[in-house]
CSV table of C-alpha atoms and ligand atoms in Angstrom, one decimal:
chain,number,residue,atom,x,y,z
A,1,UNK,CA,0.0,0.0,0.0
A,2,UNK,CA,1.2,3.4,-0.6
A,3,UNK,CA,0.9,6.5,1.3
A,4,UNK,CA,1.8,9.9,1.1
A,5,UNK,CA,4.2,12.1,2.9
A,6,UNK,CA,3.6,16.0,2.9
A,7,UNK,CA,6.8,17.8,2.4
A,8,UNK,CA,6.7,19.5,5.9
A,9,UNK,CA,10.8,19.9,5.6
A,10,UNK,CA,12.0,23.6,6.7
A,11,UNK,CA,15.2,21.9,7.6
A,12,UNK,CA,17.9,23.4,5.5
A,13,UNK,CA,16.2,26.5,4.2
A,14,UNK,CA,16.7,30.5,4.3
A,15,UNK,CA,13.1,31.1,4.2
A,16,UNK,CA,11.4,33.1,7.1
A,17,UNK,CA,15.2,33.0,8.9
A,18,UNK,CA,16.2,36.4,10.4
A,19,UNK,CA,20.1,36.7,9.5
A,20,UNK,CA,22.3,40.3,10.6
A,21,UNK,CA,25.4,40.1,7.9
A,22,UNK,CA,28.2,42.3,8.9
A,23,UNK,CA,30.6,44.0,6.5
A,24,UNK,CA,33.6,45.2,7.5
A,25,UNK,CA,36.5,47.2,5.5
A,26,UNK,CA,37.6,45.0,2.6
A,27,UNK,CA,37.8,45.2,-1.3
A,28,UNK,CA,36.0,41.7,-0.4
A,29,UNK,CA,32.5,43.4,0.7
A,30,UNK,CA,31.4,43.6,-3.0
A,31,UNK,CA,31.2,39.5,-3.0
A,32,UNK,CA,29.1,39.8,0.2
A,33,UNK,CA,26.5,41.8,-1.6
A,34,UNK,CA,26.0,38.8,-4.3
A,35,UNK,CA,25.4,36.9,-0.6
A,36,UNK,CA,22.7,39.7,0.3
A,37,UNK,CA,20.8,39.1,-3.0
A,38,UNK,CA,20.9,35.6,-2.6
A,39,UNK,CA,19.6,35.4,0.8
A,40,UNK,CA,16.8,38.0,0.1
A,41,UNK,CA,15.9,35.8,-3.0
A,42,UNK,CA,15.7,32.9,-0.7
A,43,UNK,CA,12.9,34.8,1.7
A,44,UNK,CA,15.4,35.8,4.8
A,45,UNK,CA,15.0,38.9,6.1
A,46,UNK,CA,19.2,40.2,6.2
A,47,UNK,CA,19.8,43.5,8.0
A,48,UNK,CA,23.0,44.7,6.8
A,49,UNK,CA,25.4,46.3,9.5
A,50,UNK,CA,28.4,48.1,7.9
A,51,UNK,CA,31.4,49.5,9.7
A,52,UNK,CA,32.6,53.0,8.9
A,53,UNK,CA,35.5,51.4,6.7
A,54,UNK,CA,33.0,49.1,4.8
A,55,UNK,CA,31.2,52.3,3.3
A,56,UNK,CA,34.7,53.0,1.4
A,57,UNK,CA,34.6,50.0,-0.3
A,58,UNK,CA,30.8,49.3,-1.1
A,59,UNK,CA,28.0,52.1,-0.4
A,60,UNK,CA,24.6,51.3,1.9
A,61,UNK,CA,22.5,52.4,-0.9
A,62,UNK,CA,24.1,48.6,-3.1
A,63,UNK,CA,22.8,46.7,0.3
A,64,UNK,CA,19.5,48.5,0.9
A,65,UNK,CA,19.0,48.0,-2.8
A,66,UNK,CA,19.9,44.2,-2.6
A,67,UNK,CA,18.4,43.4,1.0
A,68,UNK,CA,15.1,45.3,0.2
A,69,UNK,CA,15.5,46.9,3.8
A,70,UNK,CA,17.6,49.6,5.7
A,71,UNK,CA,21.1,49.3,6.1
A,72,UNK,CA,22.7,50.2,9.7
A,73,UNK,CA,25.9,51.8,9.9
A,74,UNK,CA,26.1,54.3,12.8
A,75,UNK,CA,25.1,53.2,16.7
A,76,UNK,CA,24.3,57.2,17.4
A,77,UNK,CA,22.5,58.1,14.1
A,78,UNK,CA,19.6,60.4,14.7
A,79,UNK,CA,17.7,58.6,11.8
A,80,UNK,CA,18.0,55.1,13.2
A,81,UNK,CA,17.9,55.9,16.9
A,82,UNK,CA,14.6,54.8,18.4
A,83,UNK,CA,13.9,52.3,15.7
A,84,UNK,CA,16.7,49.5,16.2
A,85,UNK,CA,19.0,49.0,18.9
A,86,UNK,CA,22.0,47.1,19.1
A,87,UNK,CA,20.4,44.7,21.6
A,88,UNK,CA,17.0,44.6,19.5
A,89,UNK,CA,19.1,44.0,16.8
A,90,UNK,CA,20.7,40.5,18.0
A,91,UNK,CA,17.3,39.4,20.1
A,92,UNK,CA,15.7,39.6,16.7
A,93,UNK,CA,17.9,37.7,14.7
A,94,UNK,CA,18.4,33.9,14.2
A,95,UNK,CA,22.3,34.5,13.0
A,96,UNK,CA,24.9,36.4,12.9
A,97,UNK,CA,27.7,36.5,10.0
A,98,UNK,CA,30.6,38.8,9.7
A,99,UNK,CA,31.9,38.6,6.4
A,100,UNK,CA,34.1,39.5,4.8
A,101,UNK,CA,35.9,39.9,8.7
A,102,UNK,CA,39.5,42.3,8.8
A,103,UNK,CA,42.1,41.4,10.7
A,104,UNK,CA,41.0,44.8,12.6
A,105,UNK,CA,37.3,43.3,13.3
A,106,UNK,CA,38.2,39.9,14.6
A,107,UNK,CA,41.0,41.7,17.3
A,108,UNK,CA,37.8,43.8,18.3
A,109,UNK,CA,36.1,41.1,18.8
A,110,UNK,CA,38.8,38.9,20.3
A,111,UNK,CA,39.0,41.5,22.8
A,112,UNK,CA,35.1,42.4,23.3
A,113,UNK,CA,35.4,46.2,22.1
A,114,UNK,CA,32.2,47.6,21.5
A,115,UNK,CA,32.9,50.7,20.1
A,116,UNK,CA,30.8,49.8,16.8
A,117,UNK,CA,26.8,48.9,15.9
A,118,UNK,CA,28.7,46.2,14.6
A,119,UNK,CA,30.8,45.2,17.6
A,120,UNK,CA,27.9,46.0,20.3
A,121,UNK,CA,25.4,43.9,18.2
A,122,UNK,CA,27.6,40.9,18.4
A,123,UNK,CA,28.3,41.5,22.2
A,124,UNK,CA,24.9,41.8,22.8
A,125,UNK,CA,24.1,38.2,21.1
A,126,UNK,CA,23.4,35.1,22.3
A,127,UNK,CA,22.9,33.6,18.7
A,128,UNK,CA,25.5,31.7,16.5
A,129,UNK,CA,28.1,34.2,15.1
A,130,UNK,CA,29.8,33.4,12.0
A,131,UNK,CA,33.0,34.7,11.1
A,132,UNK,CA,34.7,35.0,7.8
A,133,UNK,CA,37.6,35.9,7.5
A,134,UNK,CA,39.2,38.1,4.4
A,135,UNK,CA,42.5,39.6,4.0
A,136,UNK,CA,46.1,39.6,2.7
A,137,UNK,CA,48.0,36.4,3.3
A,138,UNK,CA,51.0,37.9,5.3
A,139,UNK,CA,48.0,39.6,7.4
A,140,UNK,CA,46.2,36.1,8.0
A,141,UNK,CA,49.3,34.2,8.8
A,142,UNK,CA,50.8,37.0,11.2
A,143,UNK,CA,51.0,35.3,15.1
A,144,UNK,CA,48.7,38.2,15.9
A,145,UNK,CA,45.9,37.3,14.1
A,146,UNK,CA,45.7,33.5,14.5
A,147,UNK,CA,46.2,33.9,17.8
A,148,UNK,CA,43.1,36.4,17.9
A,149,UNK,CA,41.4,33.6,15.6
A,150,UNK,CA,42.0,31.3,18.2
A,151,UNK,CA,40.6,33.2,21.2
A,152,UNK,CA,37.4,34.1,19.1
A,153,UNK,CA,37.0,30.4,18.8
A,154,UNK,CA,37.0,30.2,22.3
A,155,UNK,CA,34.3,32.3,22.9
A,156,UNK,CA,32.1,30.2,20.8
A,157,UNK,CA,32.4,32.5,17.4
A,158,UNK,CA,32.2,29.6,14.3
A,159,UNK,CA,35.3,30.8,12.0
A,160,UNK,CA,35.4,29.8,8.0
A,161,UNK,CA,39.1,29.1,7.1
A,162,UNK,CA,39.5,31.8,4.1
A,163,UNK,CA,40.8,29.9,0.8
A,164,UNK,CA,43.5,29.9,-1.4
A,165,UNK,CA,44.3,32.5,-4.3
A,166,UNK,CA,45.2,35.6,-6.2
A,167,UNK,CA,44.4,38.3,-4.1
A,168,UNK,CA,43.5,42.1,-5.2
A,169,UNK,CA,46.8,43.9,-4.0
A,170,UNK,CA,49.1,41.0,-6.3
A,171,UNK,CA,49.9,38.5,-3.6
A,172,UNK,CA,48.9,34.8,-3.7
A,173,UNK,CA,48.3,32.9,-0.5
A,174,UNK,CA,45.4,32.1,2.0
A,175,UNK,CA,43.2,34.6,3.0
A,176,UNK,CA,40.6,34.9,-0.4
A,177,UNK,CA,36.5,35.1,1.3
A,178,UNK,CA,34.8,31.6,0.3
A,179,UNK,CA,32.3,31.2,-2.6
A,180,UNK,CA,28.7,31.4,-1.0
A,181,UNK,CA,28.0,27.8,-1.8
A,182,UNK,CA,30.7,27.1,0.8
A,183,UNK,CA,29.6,29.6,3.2
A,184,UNK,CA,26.2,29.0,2.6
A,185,UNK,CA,26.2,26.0,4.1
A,186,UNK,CA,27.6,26.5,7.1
A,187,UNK,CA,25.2,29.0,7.7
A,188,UNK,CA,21.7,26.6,7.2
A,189,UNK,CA,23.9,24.5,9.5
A,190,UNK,CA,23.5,27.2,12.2
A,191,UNK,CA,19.9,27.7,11.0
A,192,UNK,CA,19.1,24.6,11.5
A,193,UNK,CA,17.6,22.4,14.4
A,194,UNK,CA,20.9,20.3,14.6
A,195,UNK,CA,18.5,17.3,14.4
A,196,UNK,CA,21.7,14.8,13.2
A,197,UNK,CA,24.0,15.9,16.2
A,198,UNK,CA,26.0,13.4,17.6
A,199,UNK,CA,25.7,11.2,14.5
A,200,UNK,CA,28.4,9.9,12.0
A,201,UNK,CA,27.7,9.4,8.6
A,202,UNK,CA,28.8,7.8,5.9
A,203,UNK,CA,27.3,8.2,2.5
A,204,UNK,CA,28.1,7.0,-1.2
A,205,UNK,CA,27.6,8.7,-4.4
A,206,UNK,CA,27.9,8.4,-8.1
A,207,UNK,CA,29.3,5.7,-10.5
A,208,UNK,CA,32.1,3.1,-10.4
A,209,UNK,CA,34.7,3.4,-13.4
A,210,UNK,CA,35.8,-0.5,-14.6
A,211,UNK,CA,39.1,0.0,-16.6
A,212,UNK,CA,39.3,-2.4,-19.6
A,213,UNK,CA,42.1,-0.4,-21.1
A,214,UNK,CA,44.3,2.8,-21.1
A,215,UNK,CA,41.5,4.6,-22.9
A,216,UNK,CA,38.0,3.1,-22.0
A,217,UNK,CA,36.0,1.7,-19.0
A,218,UNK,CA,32.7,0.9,-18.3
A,219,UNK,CA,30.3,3.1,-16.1
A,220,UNK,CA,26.6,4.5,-15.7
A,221,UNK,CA,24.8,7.6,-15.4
A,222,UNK,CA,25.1,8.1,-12.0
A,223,UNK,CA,26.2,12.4,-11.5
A,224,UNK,CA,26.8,11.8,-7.8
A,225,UNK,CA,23.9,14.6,-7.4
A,226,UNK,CA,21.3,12.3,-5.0
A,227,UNK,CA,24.4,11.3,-2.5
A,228,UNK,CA,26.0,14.6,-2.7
A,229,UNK,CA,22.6,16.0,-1.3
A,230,UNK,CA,22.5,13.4,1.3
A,231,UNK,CA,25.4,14.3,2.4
A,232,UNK,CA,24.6,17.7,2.3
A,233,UNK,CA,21.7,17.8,3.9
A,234,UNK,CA,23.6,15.5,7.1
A,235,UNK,CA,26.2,18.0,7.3
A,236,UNK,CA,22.8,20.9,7.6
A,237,UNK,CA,21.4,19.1,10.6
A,238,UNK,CA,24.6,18.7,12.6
A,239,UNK,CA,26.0,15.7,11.6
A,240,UNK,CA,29.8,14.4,11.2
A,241,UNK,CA,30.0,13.5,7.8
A,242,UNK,CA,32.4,11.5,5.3
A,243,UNK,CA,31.0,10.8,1.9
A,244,UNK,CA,32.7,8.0,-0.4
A,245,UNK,CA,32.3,8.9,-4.3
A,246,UNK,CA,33.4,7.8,-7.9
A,247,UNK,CA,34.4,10.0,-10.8
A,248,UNK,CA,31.7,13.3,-10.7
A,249,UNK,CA,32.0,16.9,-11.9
A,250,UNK,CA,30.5,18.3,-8.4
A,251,UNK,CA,32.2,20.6,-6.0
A,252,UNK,CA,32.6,18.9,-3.3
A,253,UNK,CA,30.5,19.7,-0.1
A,254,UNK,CA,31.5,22.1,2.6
A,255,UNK,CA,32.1,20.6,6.0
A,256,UNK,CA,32.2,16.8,4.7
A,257,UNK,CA,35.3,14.7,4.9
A,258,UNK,CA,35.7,13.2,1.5
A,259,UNK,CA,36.9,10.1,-0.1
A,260,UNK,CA,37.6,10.0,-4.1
A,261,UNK,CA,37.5,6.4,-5.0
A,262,UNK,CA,37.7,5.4,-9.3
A,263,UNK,CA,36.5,1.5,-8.9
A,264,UNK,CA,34.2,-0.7,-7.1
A,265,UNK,CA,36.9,-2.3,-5.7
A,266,UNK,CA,38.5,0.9,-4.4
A,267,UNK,CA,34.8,2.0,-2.9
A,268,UNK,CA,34.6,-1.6,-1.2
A,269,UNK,CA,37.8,-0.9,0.6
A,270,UNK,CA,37.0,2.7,1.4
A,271,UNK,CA,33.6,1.5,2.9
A,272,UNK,CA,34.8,-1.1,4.5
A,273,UNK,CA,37.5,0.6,6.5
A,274,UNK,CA,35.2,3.4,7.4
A,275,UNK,CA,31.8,1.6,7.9
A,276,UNK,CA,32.2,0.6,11.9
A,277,UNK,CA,32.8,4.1,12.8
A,278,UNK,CA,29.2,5.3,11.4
A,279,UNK,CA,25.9,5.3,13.2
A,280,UNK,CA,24.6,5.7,9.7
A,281,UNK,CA,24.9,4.5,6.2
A,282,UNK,CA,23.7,5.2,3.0
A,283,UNK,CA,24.6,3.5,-0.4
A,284,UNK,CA,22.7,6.3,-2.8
A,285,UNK,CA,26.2,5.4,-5.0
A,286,UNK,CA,25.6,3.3,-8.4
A,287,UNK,CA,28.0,0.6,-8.0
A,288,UNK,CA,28.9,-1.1,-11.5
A,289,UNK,CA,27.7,-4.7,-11.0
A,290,UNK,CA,30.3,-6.4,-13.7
A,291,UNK,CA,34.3,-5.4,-14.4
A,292,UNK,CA,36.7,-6.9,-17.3
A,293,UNK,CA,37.9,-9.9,-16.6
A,294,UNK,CA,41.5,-8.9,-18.1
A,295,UNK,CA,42.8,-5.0,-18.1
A,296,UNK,CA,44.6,-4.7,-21.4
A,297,UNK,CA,47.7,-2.6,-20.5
A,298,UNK,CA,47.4,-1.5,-24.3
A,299,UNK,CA,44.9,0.6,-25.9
A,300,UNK,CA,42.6,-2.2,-27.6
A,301,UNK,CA,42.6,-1.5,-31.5
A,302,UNK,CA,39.9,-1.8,-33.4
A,303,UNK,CA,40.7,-4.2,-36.3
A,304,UNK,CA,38.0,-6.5,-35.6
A,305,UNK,CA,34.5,-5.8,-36.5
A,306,UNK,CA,33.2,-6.9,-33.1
A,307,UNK,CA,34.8,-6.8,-29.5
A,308,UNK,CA,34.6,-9.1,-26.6
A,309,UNK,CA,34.8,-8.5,-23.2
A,310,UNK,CA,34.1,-10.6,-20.8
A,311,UNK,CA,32.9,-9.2,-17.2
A,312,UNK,CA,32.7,-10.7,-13.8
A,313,UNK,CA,30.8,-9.8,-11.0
A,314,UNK,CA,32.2,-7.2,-8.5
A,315,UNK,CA,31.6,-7.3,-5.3
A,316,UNK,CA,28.0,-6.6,-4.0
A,317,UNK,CA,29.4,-3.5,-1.2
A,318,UNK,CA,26.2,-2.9,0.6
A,319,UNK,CA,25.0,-6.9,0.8
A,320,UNK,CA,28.4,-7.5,2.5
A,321,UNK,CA,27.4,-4.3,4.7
A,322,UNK,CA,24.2,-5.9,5.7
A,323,UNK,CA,26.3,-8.9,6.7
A,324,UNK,CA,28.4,-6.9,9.0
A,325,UNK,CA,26.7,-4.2,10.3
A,326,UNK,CA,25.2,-4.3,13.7
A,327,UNK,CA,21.3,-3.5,13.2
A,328,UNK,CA,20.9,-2.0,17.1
A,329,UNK,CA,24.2,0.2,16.7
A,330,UNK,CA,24.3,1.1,12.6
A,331,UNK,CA,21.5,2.2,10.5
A,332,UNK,CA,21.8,0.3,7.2
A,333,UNK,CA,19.6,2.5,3.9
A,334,UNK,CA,20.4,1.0,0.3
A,335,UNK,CA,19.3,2.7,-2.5
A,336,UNK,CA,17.7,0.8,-5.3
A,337,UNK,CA,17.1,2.0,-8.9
A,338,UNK,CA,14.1,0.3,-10.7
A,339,UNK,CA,12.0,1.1,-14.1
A,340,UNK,CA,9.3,-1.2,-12.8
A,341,UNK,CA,7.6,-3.3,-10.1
A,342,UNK,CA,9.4,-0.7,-7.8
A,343,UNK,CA,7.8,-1.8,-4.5
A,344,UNK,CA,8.3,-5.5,-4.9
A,345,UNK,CA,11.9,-5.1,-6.5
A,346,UNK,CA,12.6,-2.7,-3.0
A,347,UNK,CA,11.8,-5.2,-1.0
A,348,UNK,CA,13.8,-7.8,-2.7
A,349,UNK,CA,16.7,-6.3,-2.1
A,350,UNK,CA,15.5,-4.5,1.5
A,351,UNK,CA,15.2,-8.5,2.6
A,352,UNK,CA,18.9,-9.9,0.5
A,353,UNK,CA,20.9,-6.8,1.8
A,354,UNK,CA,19.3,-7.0,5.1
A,355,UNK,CA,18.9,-3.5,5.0
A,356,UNK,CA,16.4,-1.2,7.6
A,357,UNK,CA,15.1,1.0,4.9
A,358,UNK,CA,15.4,1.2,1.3
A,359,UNK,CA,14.6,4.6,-1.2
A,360,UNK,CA,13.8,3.4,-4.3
A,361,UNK,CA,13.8,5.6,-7.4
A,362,UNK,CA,11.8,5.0,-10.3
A,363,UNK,CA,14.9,5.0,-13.5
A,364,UNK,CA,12.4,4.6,-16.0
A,365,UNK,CA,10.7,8.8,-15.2
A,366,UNK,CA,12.4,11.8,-17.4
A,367,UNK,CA,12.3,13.5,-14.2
A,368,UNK,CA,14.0,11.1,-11.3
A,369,UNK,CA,16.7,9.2,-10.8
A,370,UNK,CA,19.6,9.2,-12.8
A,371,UNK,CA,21.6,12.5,-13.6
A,372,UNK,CA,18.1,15.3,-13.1
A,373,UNK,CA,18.4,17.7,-10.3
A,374,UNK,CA,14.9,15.9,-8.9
A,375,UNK,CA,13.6,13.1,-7.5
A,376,UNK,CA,10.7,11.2,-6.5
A,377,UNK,CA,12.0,8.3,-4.2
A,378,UNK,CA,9.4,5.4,-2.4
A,379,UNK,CA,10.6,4.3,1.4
A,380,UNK,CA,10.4,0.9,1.9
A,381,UNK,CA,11.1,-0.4,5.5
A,382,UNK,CA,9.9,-3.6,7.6
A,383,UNK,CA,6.7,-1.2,8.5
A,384,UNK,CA,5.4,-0.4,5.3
A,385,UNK,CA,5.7,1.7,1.9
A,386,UNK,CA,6.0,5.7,2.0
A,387,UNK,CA,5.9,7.2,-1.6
A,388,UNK,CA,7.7,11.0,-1.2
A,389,UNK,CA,6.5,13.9,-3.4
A,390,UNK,CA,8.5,14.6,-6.5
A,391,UNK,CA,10.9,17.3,-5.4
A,392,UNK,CA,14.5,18.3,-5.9
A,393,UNK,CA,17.0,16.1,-4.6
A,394,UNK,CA,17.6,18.3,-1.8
A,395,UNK,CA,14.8,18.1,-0.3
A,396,UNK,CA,14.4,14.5,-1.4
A,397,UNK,CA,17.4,14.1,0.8
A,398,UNK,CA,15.9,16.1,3.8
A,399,UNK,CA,12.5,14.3,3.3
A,400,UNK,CA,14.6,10.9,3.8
A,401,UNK,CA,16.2,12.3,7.1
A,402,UNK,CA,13.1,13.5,8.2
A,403,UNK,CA,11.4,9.6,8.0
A,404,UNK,CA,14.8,8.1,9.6
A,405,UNK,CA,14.4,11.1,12.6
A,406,UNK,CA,10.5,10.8,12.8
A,407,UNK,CA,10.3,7.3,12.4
A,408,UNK,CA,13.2,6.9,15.0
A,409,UNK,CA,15.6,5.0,13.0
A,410,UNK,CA,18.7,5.9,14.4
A,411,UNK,CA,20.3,3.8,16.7
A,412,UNK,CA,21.9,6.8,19.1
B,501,LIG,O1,23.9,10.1,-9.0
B,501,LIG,P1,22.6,10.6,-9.6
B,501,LIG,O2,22.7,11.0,-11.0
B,501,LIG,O3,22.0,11.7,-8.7
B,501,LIG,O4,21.5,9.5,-9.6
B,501,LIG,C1,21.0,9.0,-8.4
B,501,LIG,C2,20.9,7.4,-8.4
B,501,LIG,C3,19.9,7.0,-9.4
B,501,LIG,C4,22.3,6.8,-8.8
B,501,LIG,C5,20.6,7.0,-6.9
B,501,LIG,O5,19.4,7.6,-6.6
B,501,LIG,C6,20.4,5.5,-6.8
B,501,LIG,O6,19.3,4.9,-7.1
B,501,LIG,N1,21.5,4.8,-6.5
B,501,LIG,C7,21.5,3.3,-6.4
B,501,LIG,C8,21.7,2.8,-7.8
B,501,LIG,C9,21.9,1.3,-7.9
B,501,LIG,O7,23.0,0.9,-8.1
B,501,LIG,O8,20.9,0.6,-7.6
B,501,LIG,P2,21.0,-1.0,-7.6
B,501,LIG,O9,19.5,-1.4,-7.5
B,501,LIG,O10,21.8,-1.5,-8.7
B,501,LIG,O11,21.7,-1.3,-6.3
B,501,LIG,C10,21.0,-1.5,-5.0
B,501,LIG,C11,21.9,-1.0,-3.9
B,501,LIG,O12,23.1,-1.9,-3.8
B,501,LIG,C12,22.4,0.4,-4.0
B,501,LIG,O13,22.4,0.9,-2.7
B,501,LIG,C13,23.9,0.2,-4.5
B,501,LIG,O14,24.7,1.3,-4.0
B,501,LIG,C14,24.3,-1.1,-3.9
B,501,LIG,N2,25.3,-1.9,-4.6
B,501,LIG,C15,25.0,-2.4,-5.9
B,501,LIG,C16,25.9,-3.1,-6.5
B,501,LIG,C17,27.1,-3.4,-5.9
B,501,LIG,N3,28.1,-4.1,-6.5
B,501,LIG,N4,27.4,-2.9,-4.7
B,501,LIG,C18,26.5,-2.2,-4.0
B,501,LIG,O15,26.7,-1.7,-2.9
């Protein structure tokens, strides 16, 4: 029997979220105003708190434009004075993010100055402050400042390692602002309810390669997109994830340790040695079934009208998992993909694999499975049959966290 889930999911989401972005003096501000649009798009509500030295490098009037609200600059300014205060300010909000953060900001803040709306607000908070930040490499490597970065860790202030790169004024080194799909995730993780706290996942994604030469191998459709968002969406709701994948063309997720593996082979030995140090597992990866039999060191020419290969069976990762995995410690969740007869084929293999839940997606659809940015995935557990909504596999992926955390599927 089928039934229907309503997607309830407000898990990993800007919408309705209340989020203070400060912007400090750095030729990085102008990125931070592509943030502002974004966030506004997504239905938060961002009030934009400048410092004095921001307004040289980006004006008010680009983030009231952006944010669709007033920008605050000035704790003592007669046209904001009775309307916001410092302490409204923070009590209001769900988040705070500094970005892009000087050297000069964090030392303020290392040392609880409030001389600022900027620096008050954040003293006044008792909401997750973000820090990012942005600045020449000798600058972000001088003792002084990682020692400041240190101490503002300490005092419970979440700090994005800057990344790697050209920088404006000619140098190369660390100190470059993250892209927002970096730092955007680390802020939803904030946002959200921390649901997955405490748990450790381990996720697969995307296709096997089977070398049969130099030049050629055998594979499948598989993008990595539905693990990657599984993954994703673990990291969101607090939990400590490593994600095992084959050959994709996806940025890699922020805050997820992860494992490149080519072959099946590789991603059995990958799982395997990771697998007993995960409450949770999830095989969304599609795992190529057969290999050659021989790998021909030289490029195979093509002289003969027809080509033979023959293939043997690789090993079956998540059957051996349900072999070894301890039901009241591990969660076990297989993925299945089927173009027909999807319930009784899920079951199959929820029963061979020995598996507590299994998401099967229908292959066979234009719009799920393979490669699409959307899903529509049926749950089949030892209780029954849920059929999800067709959605994106993002919130496909929180959809499936939200039946393991409803449901009470995880073991700790
Ligand atoms: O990557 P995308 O483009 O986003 O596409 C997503 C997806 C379609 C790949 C994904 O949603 C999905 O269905 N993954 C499982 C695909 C698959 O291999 O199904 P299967 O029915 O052949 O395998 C069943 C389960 O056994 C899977 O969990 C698979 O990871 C696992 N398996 C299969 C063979 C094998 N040798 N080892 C395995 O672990």
């Amino acid at each position: 029997m089928l039934f229907f889930l309503l997607p309830k999911t407000m898990h990993t989401s800007f919408v309705g979220k209340r989020i203070i972005v400060g912007v400090t003096g750095s030729i990085a501000a102008f990125k931070v105003a592509g943030w502002v649009s974004t966030l506004a798009q997504e239905e938060a509500e961002v009030d934009v708190v400048m410092t004095e030295s921001a307004k040289r490098f980006v004006t008010s009037l680009t983030f009231s434009s952006l944010s669709g609200r007033r920008v605050l600059t000035n704790m003592f300014s007669a046209e904001e004075e009775g309307t916001i205060s410092h302490i409204g300010l923070s009590r209001e909000a769900d988040c705070i993010i500094v970005a892009p953060a000087t050297a000069q900001t964090i030392a303020r803040l290392t040392y609880g100055f409030a001389d600022d709306l900027l620096t008050t607000t954040i003293l006044a908070a008792d909401i997750p402050v973000l820090i990012c930040p942005a600045m020449n490499v000798k600058m972000y490597e001088h003792p002084a400042t990682q020692k400041n970065i240190e101490i503002v860790k300490t005092l419970g202030y979440k700090v994005i390692e800057p990344e790697c790169g050209n920088m404006a004024c000619g140098d190369y080194g660390k100190g470059r602002l993250p892209d927002w799909h970096q730092v955007s995730e680390y802020l939803l993780k904030e946002l959200s309810d921390g649901d997955l706290k405490g748990q450790n996942v381990l996720v697969t994604a995307g296709p096997t390669r089977e070398r049969y030469d130099p030049a050629r191998f055998i594979s499948n459709r598989s993008s990595g997109k539905m693990g990657f968002a599984i993954a994703r969406a673990a990291f969101r709701r607090g939990a400590e994830v490593t994600l095992v994948t084959g050959p994709t063309s996806l940025d890699w997720p922020a805050g997820v340790r992860v494992i490149p593996v080519v072959s099946a082979q590789q991603m059995y030995d990958a799982v395997m040695s990771e697998f007993s140090n995960s409450s949770v597992i999830i095989k969304a990866a599609a795992v190529s079934d057969f290999k050659s039999a021989e790998h021909h060191l030289e490029k195979i020419k093509k002289d003969d009208a027809t080509l033979t290969i023959k293939l043997v069976p690789n090993p079956d990762i998540l059957q051996a998992l349900g072999a070894r995995c301890d039901p009241k410690k591990q969660l076990l969740v297989g993925f299945a993909a089927e173009s027909s007869d999807l319930e009784k084929q899920g079951r199959k293999k929820l029963e061979k694999k020995n598996l507590a839940l299994i998401a099967v997606n229908n292959i066979a659809s234009a719009q799920s499975g393979f490669e699409v940015d959307s899903n529509q995935l049926v749950l089949i557990d030892h209780n029954g049959v849920t059929e999800l909504p067709h959605t994106s596999k993002i919130k496909a992926a929180d959809m499936l966290w939200d039946y393991i955390v409803k449901n009470k599927l995880l073991k700790t």
